[in-house]
């Protein structure tokens, strides 16, 4: 997943560095494209591991709240996605010359963390649904990407606003509220998704 | 041949349980009761609804209608009491290939809140004769060894009811003998198992439920030989000439 994100940044470096002179635009583009593709790979991997030999059934047989199972999966997937995106951010600095100030970088890490939770919140539900229903894993991005468009949009706009020093409140509000809705919807629906 | 719900105290009782997937009725109004300590075999051809019934008893699938009770308590998928009472072995091992045998068991012991999990894991590994392979990964195991490890997982939390879906399927003669010997040690538990293997099923079970096309076709005490039961079985699934592919190992 990290390698895949790095390849995206590399592709940007080879393709656009000489023609697009603005490293801020290049950096945020590569960062959020890597976020979506890397995140999709991440949730697919999470679901595949538990689809093999019905490992998820083993967890469902335990006396544990299914909402707790869901939140655990979201936490681990979010962490995974976040760590990959932190390394992607580093790669954009080295390969694309995108070097935000320390304050901007810290704020950006916060945005990436919230976005990772939002992505994982819906990704875990959609990936579990895809595999439990016996659908091809190629269906997963088709179902997932439209649902994470608000996260992606808010992330891109927040990155631009933070770099330019523009107001961020409205996009931040959208990101936090949408992530909260995705989490609550996931908690409410996971039980039905895993049950036959 | 009788098809009736027994009225004695029951560890497991189903009442008109039905499971519908879209337009397919996998289980259709099945009612039976299993007494504590009884070993009951669910026999039937492929697609009869045995595994679906077992998954509903395990709390992995919700009945479309009807009720299931375990020790008198209504079974609700996700109910903690249900999951503490039941141990399940299915075609799949429900284990992680990235964890060793011991790590898999430790993970499940922690999930079930087993007291002294380290000692319990060693005890069940010993019970299924896998102590010497506890550091190995399930991906390196044969089908028979995976089945044994799966049984160890199911026994970790000392369940009162064991649900075994085709425990002998895909095992060679030696693995079957090993598994049978292990199961002999758990005769005090209530056991429901599905099998195609009439000989082994008759040898292990006190009672047979014959399921076909989602319906309970017969409920017979197994005090007869496997040859005699095979006649009963063929009649129950509507095959008398011995040509049905669902019969036999």
Short mmCIF file of N, CA and C in Angstrom, two decimals, chain B residues 71-226:
data_model
loop_
_atom_site.label_atom_id
_atom_site.label_comp_id
_atom_site.label_asym_id
_atom_site.label_seq_id
_atom_site.Cartn_x
_atom_site.Cartn_y
_atom_site.Cartn_z
N UNK B 71 -30.79 -23.77 25.84
CA UNK B 71 -31.03 -23.85 27.28
C UNK B 71 -32.21 -22.97 27.69
N UNK B 72 -33.23 -22.93 26.87
CA UNK B 72 -34.45 -22.20 27.20
C UNK B 72 -34.41 -20.72 26.89
N UNK B 73 -33.26 -20.23 26.43
CA UNK B 73 -33.13 -18.80 26.12
C UNK B 73 -33.21 -18.59 24.61
N UNK B 74 -34.03 -17.65 24.19
CA UNK B 74 -34.15 -17.37 22.76
C UNK B 74 -32.80 -16.96 22.19
N UNK B 75 -32.46 -17.55 21.06
CA UNK B 75 -31.19 -17.24 20.41
C UNK B 75 -31.34 -15.97 19.57
N UNK B 76 -30.51 -15.01 19.87
CA UNK B 76 -30.46 -13.78 19.08
C UNK B 76 -29.02 -13.62 18.60
N UNK B 77 -28.80 -13.57 17.26
CA UNK B 77 -27.43 -13.39 16.78
C UNK B 77 -26.76 -12.18 17.46
N UNK B 78 -25.54 -12.38 17.91
CA UNK B 78 -24.82 -11.30 18.59
C UNK B 78 -25.00 -11.33 20.10
N UNK B 79 -25.95 -12.16 20.59
CA UNK B 79 -26.17 -12.27 22.03
C UNK B 79 -24.95 -12.96 22.66
N UNK B 80 -24.37 -12.33 23.67
CA UNK B 80 -23.14 -12.86 24.26
C UNK B 80 -23.35 -14.23 24.89
N UNK B 81 -24.49 -14.42 25.55
CA UNK B 81 -24.74 -15.70 26.23
C UNK B 81 -24.76 -16.85 25.24
N UNK B 82 -25.33 -16.59 24.08
CA UNK B 82 -25.40 -17.62 23.03
C UNK B 82 -23.99 -18.01 22.60
N UNK B 83 -23.18 -17.00 22.34
CA UNK B 83 -21.84 -17.28 21.83
C UNK B 83 -20.95 -17.95 22.87
N UNK B 84 -21.26 -17.72 24.16
CA UNK B 84 -20.47 -18.42 25.19
C UNK B 84 -20.87 -19.89 25.27
N UNK B 85 -22.12 -20.18 24.89
CA UNK B 85 -22.64 -21.54 25.06
C UNK B 85 -22.31 -22.45 23.88
N UNK B 86 -21.92 -21.87 22.76
CA UNK B 86 -21.78 -22.67 21.53
C UNK B 86 -20.34 -22.64 21.00
N UNK B 87 -19.87 -23.82 20.59
CA UNK B 87 -18.60 -23.93 19.89
C UNK B 87 -18.88 -24.45 18.49
N UNK B 88 -18.25 -23.86 17.51
CA UNK B 88 -18.61 -24.17 16.12
C UNK B 88 -17.38 -24.57 15.29
N UNK B 89 -17.53 -25.66 14.55
CA UNK B 89 -16.52 -26.06 13.57
C UNK B 89 -17.23 -26.19 12.23
N UNK B 90 -16.77 -25.45 11.24
CA UNK B 90 -17.40 -25.52 9.91
C UNK B 90 -16.37 -25.98 8.88
N UNK B 91 -16.73 -25.90 7.61
CA UNK B 91 -15.80 -26.27 6.55
C UNK B 91 -14.54 -25.39 6.62
N UNK B 92 -14.76 -24.12 6.99
CA UNK B 92 -13.63 -23.20 7.09
C UNK B 92 -13.12 -23.17 8.52
N UNK B 93 -11.80 -22.97 8.65
CA UNK B 93 -11.22 -23.07 9.99
C UNK B 93 -11.48 -21.84 10.86
N UNK B 94 -11.84 -20.72 10.24
CA UNK B 94 -12.04 -19.44 10.95
C UNK B 94 -10.77 -18.98 11.65
N UNK B 95 -9.63 -19.28 11.05
CA UNK B 95 -8.34 -18.92 11.64
C UNK B 95 -7.59 -17.98 10.69
N UNK B 96 -6.63 -17.27 11.26
CA UNK B 96 -5.79 -16.37 10.47
C UNK B 96 -4.50 -17.09 10.06
N UNK B 97 -4.21 -17.06 8.77
CA UNK B 97 -2.99 -17.70 8.30
C UNK B 97 -1.73 -16.95 8.72
N UNK B 98 -1.90 -15.67 9.09
CA UNK B 98 -0.73 -14.87 9.48
C UNK B 98 -0.36 -15.04 10.95
N UNK B 99 -1.17 -15.81 11.68
CA UNK B 99 -0.87 -16.06 13.09
C UNK B 99 -0.55 -17.54 13.26
N UNK B 100 0.34 -17.85 14.20
CA UNK B 100 0.64 -19.27 14.46
C UNK B 100 -0.56 -19.93 15.12
N UNK B 101 -0.51 -21.25 15.25
CA UNK B 101 -1.62 -21.97 15.88
C UNK B 101 -1.88 -21.44 17.28
N UNK B 102 -0.80 -21.25 18.05
CA UNK B 102 -0.96 -20.77 19.42
C UNK B 102 -1.50 -19.34 19.44
N UNK B 103 -0.98 -18.49 18.55
CA UNK B 103 -1.44 -17.09 18.50
C UNK B 103 -2.92 -17.02 18.11
N UNK B 104 -3.32 -17.87 17.18
CA UNK B 104 -4.74 -17.91 16.81
C UNK B 104 -5.61 -18.25 18.02
N UNK B 105 -5.20 -19.27 18.74
CA UNK B 105 -5.99 -19.70 19.91
C UNK B 105 -5.99 -18.62 20.98
N UNK B 106 -4.84 -17.98 21.17
CA UNK B 106 -4.74 -16.94 22.19
C UNK B 106 -5.67 -15.77 21.84
N UNK B 107 -5.70 -15.44 20.55
CA UNK B 107 -6.58 -14.36 20.08
C UNK B 107 -8.05 -14.69 20.40
N UNK B 108 -8.45 -15.92 20.08
CA UNK B 108 -9.85 -16.30 20.33
C UNK B 108 -10.13 -16.46 21.83
N UNK B 109 -9.13 -16.91 22.57
CA UNK B 109 -9.31 -17.02 24.03
C UNK B 109 -9.54 -15.64 24.64
N UNK B 110 -8.80 -14.66 24.17
CA UNK B 110 -8.97 -13.29 24.66
C UNK B 110 -10.35 -12.75 24.27
N UNK B 111 -10.76 -13.04 23.03
CA UNK B 111 -12.09 -12.58 22.59
C UNK B 111 -13.20 -13.16 23.45
N UNK B 112 -13.03 -14.42 23.87
CA UNK B 112 -14.06 -15.08 24.68
C UNK B 112 -13.89 -14.81 26.17
N UNK B 113 -12.86 -14.06 26.54
CA UNK B 113 -12.65 -13.76 27.95
C UNK B 113 -12.33 -15.00 28.76
N UNK B 114 -11.58 -15.95 28.16
CA UNK B 114 -11.23 -17.19 28.85
C UNK B 114 -10.27 -16.88 30.00
N UNK B 115 -10.55 -17.48 31.17
CA UNK B 115 -9.66 -17.29 32.32
C UNK B 115 -8.36 -18.05 32.08
N UNK B 116 -7.25 -17.46 32.49
CA UNK B 116 -5.92 -18.03 32.29
C UNK B 116 -5.76 -18.53 30.85
N UNK B 117 -5.83 -17.62 29.89
CA UNK B 117 -5.86 -18.03 28.48
C UNK B 117 -4.64 -18.82 28.03
N UNK B 118 -3.45 -18.48 28.56
CA UNK B 118 -2.25 -19.19 28.12
C UNK B 118 -2.34 -20.68 28.46
N UNK B 119 -2.76 -20.96 29.69
CA UNK B 119 -2.86 -22.37 30.12
C UNK B 119 -3.97 -23.09 29.35
N UNK B 120 -5.06 -22.39 29.12
CA UNK B 120 -6.18 -23.01 28.41
C UNK B 120 -5.80 -23.34 26.96
N UNK B 121 -5.05 -22.43 26.34
CA UNK B 121 -4.61 -22.68 24.96
C UNK B 121 -3.73 -23.93 24.90
N UNK B 122 -2.82 -24.05 25.87
CA UNK B 122 -1.95 -25.23 25.88
C UNK B 122 -2.78 -26.49 26.11
N UNK B 123 -3.80 -26.37 26.96
CA UNK B 123 -4.64 -27.54 27.27
C UNK B 123 -5.40 -28.03 26.03
N UNK B 124 -6.00 -27.09 25.28
CA UNK B 124 -6.77 -27.53 24.11
C UNK B 124 -5.83 -27.99 22.98
N UNK B 125 -4.65 -27.35 22.89
CA UNK B 125 -3.68 -27.83 21.90
C UNK B 125 -3.29 -29.27 22.20
N UNK B 126 -3.14 -29.54 23.49
CA UNK B 126 -2.79 -30.90 23.91
C UNK B 126 -3.96 -31.85 23.63
N UNK B 127 -5.18 -31.36 23.87
CA UNK B 127 -6.36 -32.21 23.67
C UNK B 127 -6.52 -32.64 22.21
N UNK B 128 -6.10 -31.78 21.29
CA UNK B 128 -6.23 -32.14 19.86
C UNK B 128 -4.89 -32.59 19.27
N UNK B 129 -3.96 -32.89 20.17
CA UNK B 129 -2.64 -33.42 19.75
C UNK B 129 -1.89 -32.49 18.80
N UNK B 130 -1.92 -31.20 19.12
CA UNK B 130 -1.18 -30.24 18.29
C UNK B 130 -0.12 -29.47 19.09
N UNK B 131 0.19 -29.95 20.27
CA UNK B 131 1.16 -29.23 21.10
C UNK B 131 2.50 -29.06 20.39
N UNK B 132 2.89 -30.07 19.66
CA UNK B 132 4.18 -30.02 18.99
C UNK B 132 4.21 -29.11 17.77
N UNK B 133 3.04 -28.64 17.36
CA UNK B 133 2.98 -27.80 16.16
C UNK B 133 2.42 -26.41 16.48
N UNK B 134 2.42 -26.05 17.73
CA UNK B 134 1.75 -24.81 18.13
C UNK B 134 2.40 -23.55 17.57
N UNK B 135 3.67 -23.65 17.21
CA UNK B 135 4.36 -22.47 16.66
C UNK B 135 4.21 -22.36 15.15
N UNK B 136 3.65 -23.40 14.55
CA UNK B 136 3.51 -23.38 13.09
C UNK B 136 2.26 -22.59 12.68
N UNK B 137 2.26 -22.19 11.41
CA UNK B 137 1.15 -21.40 10.90
C UNK B 137 0.11 -22.32 10.24
N UNK B 138 -1.17 -21.99 10.36
CA UNK B 138 -2.21 -22.85 9.78
C UNK B 138 -2.01 -23.07 8.27
N UNK B 139 -1.39 -22.09 7.60
CA UNK B 139 -1.19 -22.25 6.16
C UNK B 139 -0.28 -23.44 5.84
N UNK B 140 0.52 -23.84 6.84
CA UNK B 140 1.42 -24.97 6.63
C UNK B 140 0.77 -26.29 7.04
N UNK B 141 -0.47 -26.22 7.53
CA UNK B 141 -1.14 -27.42 8.03
C UNK B 141 -1.88 -28.15 6.91
N UNK B 142 -1.99 -29.46 7.06
CA UNK B 142 -2.84 -30.24 6.17
C UNK B 142 -4.31 -29.96 6.55
N UNK B 143 -5.22 -30.44 5.71
CA UNK B 143 -6.64 -30.23 5.99
C UNK B 143 -7.03 -30.82 7.35
N UNK B 144 -6.50 -32.00 7.62
CA UNK B 144 -6.82 -32.66 8.89
C UNK B 144 -6.32 -31.88 10.09
N UNK B 145 -5.11 -31.33 9.99
CA UNK B 145 -4.55 -30.56 11.10
C UNK B 145 -5.32 -29.26 11.30
N UNK B 146 -5.72 -28.65 10.19
CA UNK B 146 -6.52 -27.41 10.30
C UNK B 146 -7.84 -27.71 11.01
N UNK B 147 -8.41 -28.86 10.67
CA UNK B 147 -9.68 -29.24 11.29
C UNK B 147 -9.49 -29.42 12.80
N UNK B 148 -8.38 -30.04 13.17
CA UNK B 148 -8.10 -30.24 14.60
C UNK B 148 -7.90 -28.89 15.31
N UNK B 149 -7.18 -27.99 14.64
CA UNK B 149 -6.96 -26.67 15.24
C UNK B 149 -8.28 -25.91 15.35
N UNK B 150 -9.12 -26.09 14.35
CA UNK B 150 -10.44 -25.46 14.38
C UNK B 150 -11.27 -26.00 15.54
N UNK B 151 -11.14 -27.30 15.79
CA UNK B 151 -11.84 -27.91 16.92
C UNK B 151 -11.29 -27.35 18.24
N UNK B 152 -9.98 -27.16 18.29
CA UNK B 152 -9.37 -26.57 19.49
C UNK B 152 -9.94 -25.17 19.73
N UNK B 153 -10.08 -24.40 18.65
CA UNK B 153 -10.66 -23.06 18.77
C UNK B 153 -12.08 -23.12 19.31
N UNK B 154 -12.84 -24.11 18.81
CA UNK B 154 -14.23 -24.23 19.23
C UNK B 154 -14.36 -24.66 20.69
N UNK B 155 -13.35 -25.37 21.20
CA UNK B 155 -13.43 -25.90 22.57
C UNK B 155 -12.85 -24.94 23.61
N UNK B 156 -12.16 -23.90 23.15
CA UNK B 156 -11.43 -23.00 24.05
C UNK B 156 -12.26 -22.50 25.23
N UNK B 157 -13.49 -22.08 24.94
CA UNK B 157 -14.31 -21.42 25.97
C UNK B 157 -15.26 -22.39 26.66
N UNK B 158 -14.96 -23.68 26.56
CA UNK B 158 -15.73 -24.75 27.22
C UNK B 158 -17.23 -24.62 26.92
N UNK B 159 -17.61 -24.69 25.64
CA UNK B 159 -19.03 -24.53 25.31
C UNK B 159 -19.85 -25.75 25.73
N UNK B 160 -21.12 -25.52 26.02
CA UNK B 160 -22.01 -26.64 26.37
C UNK B 160 -22.48 -27.37 25.13
N UNK B 161 -22.55 -26.64 24.01
CA UNK B 161 -23.06 -27.21 22.76
C UNK B 161 -21.99 -27.10 21.68
N UNK B 162 -21.72 -28.23 21.03
CA UNK B 162 -20.76 -28.22 19.91
C UNK B 162 -21.53 -28.41 18.60
N UNK B 163 -21.28 -27.54 17.65
CA UNK B 163 -21.90 -27.65 16.33
C UNK B 163 -20.79 -27.98 15.32
N UNK B 164 -20.90 -29.12 14.69
CA UNK B 164 -19.84 -29.57 13.77
C UNK B 164 -20.43 -29.77 12.39
N UNK B 165 -19.94 -28.98 11.44
CA UNK B 165 -20.46 -29.07 10.07
C UNK B 165 -19.51 -29.93 9.24
N UNK B 166 -19.97 -31.10 8.88
CA UNK B 166 -19.18 -32.06 8.08
C UNK B 166 -17.79 -32.25 8.67
N UNK B 167 -17.69 -32.71 9.92
CA UNK B 167 -16.35 -32.80 10.53
C UNK B 167 -15.42 -33.77 9.84
N UNK B 168 -15.98 -34.75 9.14
CA UNK B 168 -15.12 -35.77 8.50
C UNK B 168 -14.80 -35.45 7.04
N UNK B 169 -15.42 -34.41 6.50
CA UNK B 169 -15.26 -34.13 5.07
C UNK B 169 -13.81 -33.82 4.72
N UNK B 170 -13.31 -34.46 3.68
CA UNK B 170 -11.97 -34.18 3.17
C UNK B 170 -10.86 -34.78 4.00
N UNK B 171 -11.19 -35.59 5.00
CA UNK B 171 -10.13 -36.17 5.84
C UNK B 171 -9.81 -37.59 5.37
N UNK B 172 -8.51 -37.95 5.46
CA UNK B 172 -8.16 -39.34 5.13
C UNK B 172 -8.51 -40.22 6.33
N UNK B 173 -8.36 -41.53 6.15
CA UNK B 173 -8.79 -42.49 7.17
C UNK B 173 -8.12 -42.22 8.52
N UNK B 174 -6.84 -41.91 8.47
CA UNK B 174 -6.11 -41.70 9.71
C UNK B 174 -6.60 -40.44 10.43
N UNK B 175 -6.83 -39.37 9.64
CA UNK B 175 -7.31 -38.12 10.24
C UNK B 175 -8.71 -38.31 10.83
N UNK B 176 -9.53 -39.10 10.13
CA UNK B 176 -10.87 -39.38 10.63
C UNK B 176 -10.79 -40.11 11.97
N UNK B 177 -9.90 -41.10 12.03
CA UNK B 177 -9.73 -41.86 13.27
C UNK B 177 -9.24 -40.95 14.40
N UNK B 178 -8.28 -40.07 14.06
CA UNK B 178 -7.77 -39.12 15.06
C UNK B 178 -8.88 -38.22 15.57
N UNK B 179 -9.67 -37.69 14.62
CA UNK B 179 -10.75 -36.77 15.00
C UNK B 179 -11.80 -37.50 15.85
N UNK B 180 -12.12 -38.73 15.45
CA UNK B 180 -13.10 -39.51 16.21
C UNK B 180 -12.61 -39.74 17.63
N UNK B 181 -11.32 -40.02 17.77
CA UNK B 181 -10.75 -40.26 19.10
C UNK B 181 -10.83 -38.99 19.95
N UNK B 182 -10.58 -37.85 19.31
CA UNK B 182 -10.66 -36.57 20.04
C UNK B 182 -12.10 -36.32 20.48
N UNK B 183 -13.04 -36.55 19.56
CA UNK B 183 -14.45 -36.30 19.88
C UNK B 183 -14.95 -37.25 20.96
N UNK B 184 -14.38 -38.45 21.03
CA UNK B 184 -14.76 -39.40 22.09
C UNK B 184 -14.56 -38.79 23.48
N UNK B 185 -13.59 -37.90 23.56
CA UNK B 185 -13.31 -37.27 24.85
C UNK B 185 -14.30 -36.21 25.26
N UNK B 186 -15.24 -35.90 24.37
CA UNK B 186 -16.21 -34.82 24.67
C UNK B 186 -17.64 -35.34 24.62
N UNK B 187 -17.81 -36.59 25.02
CA UNK B 187 -19.12 -37.21 24.96
C UNK B 187 -20.13 -36.59 25.92
N UNK B 188 -19.65 -35.84 26.90
CA UNK B 188 -20.57 -35.24 27.88
C UNK B 188 -21.26 -34.00 27.31
N UNK B 189 -20.78 -33.51 26.18
CA UNK B 189 -21.37 -32.29 25.62
C UNK B 189 -22.52 -32.60 24.68
N UNK B 190 -23.38 -31.61 24.52
CA UNK B 190 -24.42 -31.72 23.49
C UNK B 190 -23.75 -31.46 22.15
N UNK B 191 -23.94 -32.37 21.22
CA UNK B 191 -23.28 -32.22 19.91
C UNK B 191 -24.30 -32.34 18.80
N UNK B 192 -24.25 -31.39 17.89
CA UNK B 192 -25.02 -31.49 16.64
C UNK B 192 -24.03 -31.52 15.50
N UNK B 193 -24.08 -32.54 14.68
CA UNK B 193 -23.15 -32.57 13.57
C UNK B 193 -23.87 -32.90 12.28
N UNK B 194 -23.38 -32.31 11.21
CA UNK B 194 -23.92 -32.66 9.90
C UNK B 194 -22.92 -33.60 9.24
N UNK B 195 -23.40 -34.53 8.49
CA UNK B 195 -22.48 -35.41 7.77
C UNK B 195 -23.19 -36.12 6.62
N UNK B 196 -22.38 -36.45 5.61
CA UNK B 196 -22.85 -37.33 4.53
C UNK B 196 -22.50 -38.78 4.85
N UNK B 197 -21.59 -38.92 5.80
CA UNK B 197 -21.01 -40.23 6.06
C UNK B 197 -21.93 -41.01 7.00
N UNK B 198 -22.78 -41.83 6.42
CA UNK B 198 -23.78 -42.53 7.22
C UNK B 198 -23.13 -43.46 8.24
N UNK B 199 -22.10 -44.19 7.84
CA UNK B 199 -21.46 -45.15 8.76
C UNK B 199 -20.93 -44.43 10.00
N UNK B 200 -20.15 -43.40 9.76
CA UNK B 200 -19.55 -42.69 10.90
C UNK B 200 -20.61 -41.94 11.69
N UNK B 201 -21.58 -41.38 10.98
CA UNK B 201 -22.66 -40.65 11.66
C UNK B 201 -23.45 -41.57 12.57
N UNK B 202 -23.78 -42.75 12.07
CA UNK B 202 -24.54 -43.71 12.89
C UNK B 202 -23.70 -44.16 14.08
N UNK B 203 -22.41 -44.34 13.85
CA UNK B 203 -21.53 -44.77 14.93
C UNK B 203 -21.40 -43.73 16.02
N UNK B 204 -21.47 -42.46 15.67
CA UNK B 204 -21.22 -41.39 16.64
C UNK B 204 -22.49 -40.88 17.32
N UNK B 205 -23.61 -40.89 16.57
CA UNK B 205 -24.80 -40.16 17.05
C UNK B 205 -25.80 -41.05 17.79
N UNK B 206 -26.54 -40.41 18.72
CA UNK B 206 -27.63 -41.09 19.42
C UNK B 206 -28.91 -41.02 18.60
N UNK B 207 -28.97 -40.01 17.75
CA UNK B 207 -30.21 -39.75 17.04
C UNK B 207 -29.89 -39.12 15.69
N UNK B 208 -30.77 -39.34 14.73
CA UNK B 208 -30.55 -38.76 13.40
C UNK B 208 -31.75 -37.92 12.98
N UNK B 209 -31.45 -36.76 12.48
CA UNK B 209 -32.48 -35.93 11.84
C UNK B 209 -32.17 -35.92 10.36
N UNK B 210 -33.11 -36.33 9.56
CA UNK B 210 -32.88 -36.34 8.11
C UNK B 210 -33.54 -35.10 7.51
N UNK B 211 -32.72 -34.31 6.84
CA UNK B 211 -33.21 -33.06 6.25
C UNK B 211 -33.08 -33.16 4.73
N UNK B 212 -34.09 -32.75 4.04
CA UNK B 212 -34.03 -32.72 2.58
C UNK B 212 -34.91 -31.58 2.07
N UNK B 213 -34.43 -30.88 1.07
CA UNK B 213 -35.14 -29.73 0.50
C UNK B 213 -35.61 -28.76 1.59
N UNK B 214 -34.77 -28.58 2.61
CA UNK B 214 -35.04 -27.62 3.66
C UNK B 214 -35.98 -28.10 4.74
N UNK B 215 -36.56 -29.28 4.58
CA UNK B 215 -37.56 -29.75 5.55
C UNK B 215 -37.02 -30.94 6.34
N UNK B 216 -37.48 -31.05 7.56
CA UNK B 216 -37.14 -32.21 8.38
C UNK B 216 -38.00 -33.38 7.92
N UNK B 217 -37.33 -34.42 7.40
CA UNK B 217 -38.06 -35.56 6.82
C UNK B 217 -38.18 -36.72 7.80
N UNK B 218 -37.25 -36.83 8.73
CA UNK B 218 -37.30 -37.94 9.67
C UNK B 218 -36.50 -37.61 10.92
N UNK B 219 -36.95 -38.16 12.03
CA UNK B 219 -36.26 -37.98 13.31
C UNK B 219 -36.24 -39.37 13.96
N UNK B 220 -35.08 -40.03 13.91
CA UNK B 220 -35.04 -41.43 14.35
C UNK B 220 -33.94 -41.66 15.39
N UNK B 221 -34.26 -42.51 16.38
CA UNK B 221 -33.22 -42.92 17.33
C UNK B 221 -32.30 -43.90 16.63
N UNK B 222 -31.00 -43.72 16.84
CA UNK B 222 -30.05 -44.57 16.12
C UNK B 222 -29.67 -45.80 16.93
N UNK B 223 -30.65 -46.65 17.12
CA UNK B 223 -30.33 -47.92 17.76
C UNK B 223 -30.24 -49.02 16.70
N UNK B 224 -30.22 -48.60 15.44
CA UNK B 224 -30.15 -49.57 14.36
C UNK B 224 -28.77 -49.52 13.71
N UNK B 225 -28.48 -50.49 12.88
CA UNK B 225 -27.20 -50.52 12.18
C UNK B 225 -27.21 -49.47 11.07
N UNK B 226 -26.03 -49.17 10.54
CA UNK B 226 -25.97 -48.17 9.48
C UNK B 226 -26.70 -48.65 8.23
#
